[in-house]
Short mmCIF file of C-alpha atoms in Angstrom, two decimals:
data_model
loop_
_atom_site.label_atom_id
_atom_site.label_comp_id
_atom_site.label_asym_id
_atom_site.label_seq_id
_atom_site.Cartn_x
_atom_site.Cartn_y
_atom_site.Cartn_z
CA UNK A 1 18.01 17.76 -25.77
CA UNK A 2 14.62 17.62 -23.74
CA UNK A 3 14.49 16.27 -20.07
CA UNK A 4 12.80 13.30 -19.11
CA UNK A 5 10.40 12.24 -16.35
CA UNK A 6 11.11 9.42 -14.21
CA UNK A 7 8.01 8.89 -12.40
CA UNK A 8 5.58 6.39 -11.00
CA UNK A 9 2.70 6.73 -8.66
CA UNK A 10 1.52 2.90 -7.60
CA UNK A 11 -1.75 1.93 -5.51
CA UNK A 12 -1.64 -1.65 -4.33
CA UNK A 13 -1.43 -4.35 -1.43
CA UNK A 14 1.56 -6.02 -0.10
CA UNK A 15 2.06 -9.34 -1.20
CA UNK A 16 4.52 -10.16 1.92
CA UNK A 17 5.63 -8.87 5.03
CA UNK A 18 8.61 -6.42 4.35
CA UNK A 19 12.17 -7.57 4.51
CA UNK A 20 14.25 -5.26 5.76
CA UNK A 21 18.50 -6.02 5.88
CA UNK A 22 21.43 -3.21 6.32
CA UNK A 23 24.17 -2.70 3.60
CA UNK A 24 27.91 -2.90 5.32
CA UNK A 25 27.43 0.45 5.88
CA UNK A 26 24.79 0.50 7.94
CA UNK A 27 22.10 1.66 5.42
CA UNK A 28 18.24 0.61 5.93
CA UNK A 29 17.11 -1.04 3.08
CA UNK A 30 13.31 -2.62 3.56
CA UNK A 31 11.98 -4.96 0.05
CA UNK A 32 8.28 -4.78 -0.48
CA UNK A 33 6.49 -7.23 -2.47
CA UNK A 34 3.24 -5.18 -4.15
CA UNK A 35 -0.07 -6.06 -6.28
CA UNK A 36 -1.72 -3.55 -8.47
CA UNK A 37 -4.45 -5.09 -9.56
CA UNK A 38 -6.50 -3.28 -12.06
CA UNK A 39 -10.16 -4.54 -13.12
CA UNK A 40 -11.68 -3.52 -16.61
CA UNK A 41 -14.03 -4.88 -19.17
CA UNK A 42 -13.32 -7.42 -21.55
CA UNK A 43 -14.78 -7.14 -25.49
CA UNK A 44 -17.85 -9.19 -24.37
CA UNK A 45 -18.20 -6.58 -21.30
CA UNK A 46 -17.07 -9.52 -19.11
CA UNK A 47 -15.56 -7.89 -15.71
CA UNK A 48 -12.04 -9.12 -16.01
CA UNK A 49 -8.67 -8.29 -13.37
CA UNK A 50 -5.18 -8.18 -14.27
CA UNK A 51 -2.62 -8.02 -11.40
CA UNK A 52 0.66 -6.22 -11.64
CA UNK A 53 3.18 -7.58 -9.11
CA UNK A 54 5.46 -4.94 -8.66
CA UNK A 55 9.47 -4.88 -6.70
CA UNK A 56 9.72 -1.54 -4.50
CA UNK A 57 12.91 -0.91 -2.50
CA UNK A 58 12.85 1.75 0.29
CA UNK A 59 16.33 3.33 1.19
CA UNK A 60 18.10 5.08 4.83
CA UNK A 61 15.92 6.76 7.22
CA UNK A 62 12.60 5.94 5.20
CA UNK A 63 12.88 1.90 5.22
CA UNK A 64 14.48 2.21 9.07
CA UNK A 65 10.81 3.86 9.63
CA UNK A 66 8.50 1.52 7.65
CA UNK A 67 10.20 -1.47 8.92
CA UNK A 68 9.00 -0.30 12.47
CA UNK A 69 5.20 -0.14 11.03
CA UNK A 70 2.56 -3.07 11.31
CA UNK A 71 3.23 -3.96 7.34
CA UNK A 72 1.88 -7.39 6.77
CA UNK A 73 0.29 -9.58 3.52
CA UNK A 74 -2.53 -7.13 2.57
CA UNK A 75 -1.36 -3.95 3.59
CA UNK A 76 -3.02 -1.12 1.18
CA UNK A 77 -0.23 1.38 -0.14
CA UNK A 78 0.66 3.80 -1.96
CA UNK A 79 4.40 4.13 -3.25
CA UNK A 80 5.79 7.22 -5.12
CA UNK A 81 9.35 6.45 -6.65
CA UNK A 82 11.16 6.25 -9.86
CA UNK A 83 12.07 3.56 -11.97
CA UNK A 84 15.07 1.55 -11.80
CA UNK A 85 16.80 -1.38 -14.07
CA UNK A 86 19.72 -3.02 -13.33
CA UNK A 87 21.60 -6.26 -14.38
CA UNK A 88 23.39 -9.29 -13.18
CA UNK A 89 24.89 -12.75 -14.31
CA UNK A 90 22.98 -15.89 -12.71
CA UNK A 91 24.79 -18.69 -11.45
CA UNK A 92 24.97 -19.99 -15.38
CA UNK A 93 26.42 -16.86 -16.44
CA UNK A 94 23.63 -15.87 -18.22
CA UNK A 95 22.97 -11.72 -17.69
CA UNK A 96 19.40 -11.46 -16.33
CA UNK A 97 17.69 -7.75 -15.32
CA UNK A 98 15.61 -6.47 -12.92
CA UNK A 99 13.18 -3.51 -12.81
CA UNK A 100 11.89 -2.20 -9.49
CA UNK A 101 10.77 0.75 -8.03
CA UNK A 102 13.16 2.60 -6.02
CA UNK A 103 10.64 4.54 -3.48
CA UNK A 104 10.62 8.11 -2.58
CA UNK A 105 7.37 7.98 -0.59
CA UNK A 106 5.53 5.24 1.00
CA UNK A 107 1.88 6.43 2.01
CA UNK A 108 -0.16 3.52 4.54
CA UNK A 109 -3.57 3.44 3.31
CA UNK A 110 -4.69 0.95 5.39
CA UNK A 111 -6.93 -1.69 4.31
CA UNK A 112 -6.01 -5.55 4.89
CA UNK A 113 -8.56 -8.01 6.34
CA UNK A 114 -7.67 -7.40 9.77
CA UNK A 115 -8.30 -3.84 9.63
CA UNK A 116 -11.19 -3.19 7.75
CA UNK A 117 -13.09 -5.50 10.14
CA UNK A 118 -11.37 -3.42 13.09
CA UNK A 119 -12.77 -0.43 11.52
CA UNK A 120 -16.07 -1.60 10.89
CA UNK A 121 -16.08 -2.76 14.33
CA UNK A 122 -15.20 0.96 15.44
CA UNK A 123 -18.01 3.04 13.28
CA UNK A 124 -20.29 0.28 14.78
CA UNK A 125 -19.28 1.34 18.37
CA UNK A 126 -19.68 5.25 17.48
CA UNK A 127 -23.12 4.63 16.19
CA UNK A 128 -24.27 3.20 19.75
CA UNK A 129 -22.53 5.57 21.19
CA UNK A 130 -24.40 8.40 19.12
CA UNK A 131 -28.23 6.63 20.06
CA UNK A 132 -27.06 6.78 23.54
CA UNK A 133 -25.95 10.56 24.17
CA UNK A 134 -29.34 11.93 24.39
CA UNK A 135 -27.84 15.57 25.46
CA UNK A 136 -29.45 18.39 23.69
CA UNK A 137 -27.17 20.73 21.60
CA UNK A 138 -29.70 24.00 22.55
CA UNK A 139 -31.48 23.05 18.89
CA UNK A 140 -33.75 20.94 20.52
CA UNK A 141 -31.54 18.11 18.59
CA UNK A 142 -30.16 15.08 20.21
CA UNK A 143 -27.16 15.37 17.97
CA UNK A 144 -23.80 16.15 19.49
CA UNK A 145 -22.47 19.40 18.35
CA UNK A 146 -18.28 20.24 17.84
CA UNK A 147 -19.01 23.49 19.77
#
């Protein structure tokens, strides 16, 4: 019999700040919220968007980590796991399942309102700086040189 591959590579925002709670054991154990929204054209090559909303647990030293970052509503990330399905009776008895990603990486890609406009804020800074510094670089260049 053939091995599988249990894989998934997600781009996306947080929906939610993280949640973060400890098993009895004292295990980390951080709950993201995630949208992966993808856009693509519709028959009548009408720009349309579909958003995935996506479960992602983080386990142990990992979720003790992310838990410490600034994750809030909008955060771009990238999450690297596997797939996991488990099930459970509801309160009516009923047997209900849940998929989620069980993460083995957690990249911050930054993004979210707050700091994009921090960022643009930053490059718009540099750029006065750089039409200020009117040292030459020995080229007879006003541009700064790394050496």
């Amino acid at each position: 019999m053939s091995e599988g591959m249990n894989k998934v590579i997600l781009i996306g925002n947080l929906g939610e700040a993280p949640e973060i709670r400890h098993t009895q054991g004292g295990t980390g154990v951080l709950n993201l919220r995630m949208a992966c929204t993808e856009t693509y054209f519709d028959k009548d090559k009408q720009k349309q968007e579909r958003t995935e909303w996506v479960n992602v647990v983080v386990w142990g030293p990992r979720a003790e980590g992310l838990a410490k970052c600034d994750l809030d509503k909008g955060t771009r990330v990238c999450v690297e796991g596997r797939l996991s399905t488990s099930s459970y009776d509801d309160k009516e008895g009923v047997k209900r399942y849940k998929t989620e990603v069980v993460a083995e990486n957690v990249l911050l890609l930054g993004g979210g309102p707050k700091r994009d406009d921090d960022r643009r804020e930053e490059r718009r800074d540099d750029r006065r700086d750089d039409r200020r510094d009117t040292r030459s670089n020995g080229s007879g260049s006003n541009r700064r040189s790394p050496f």
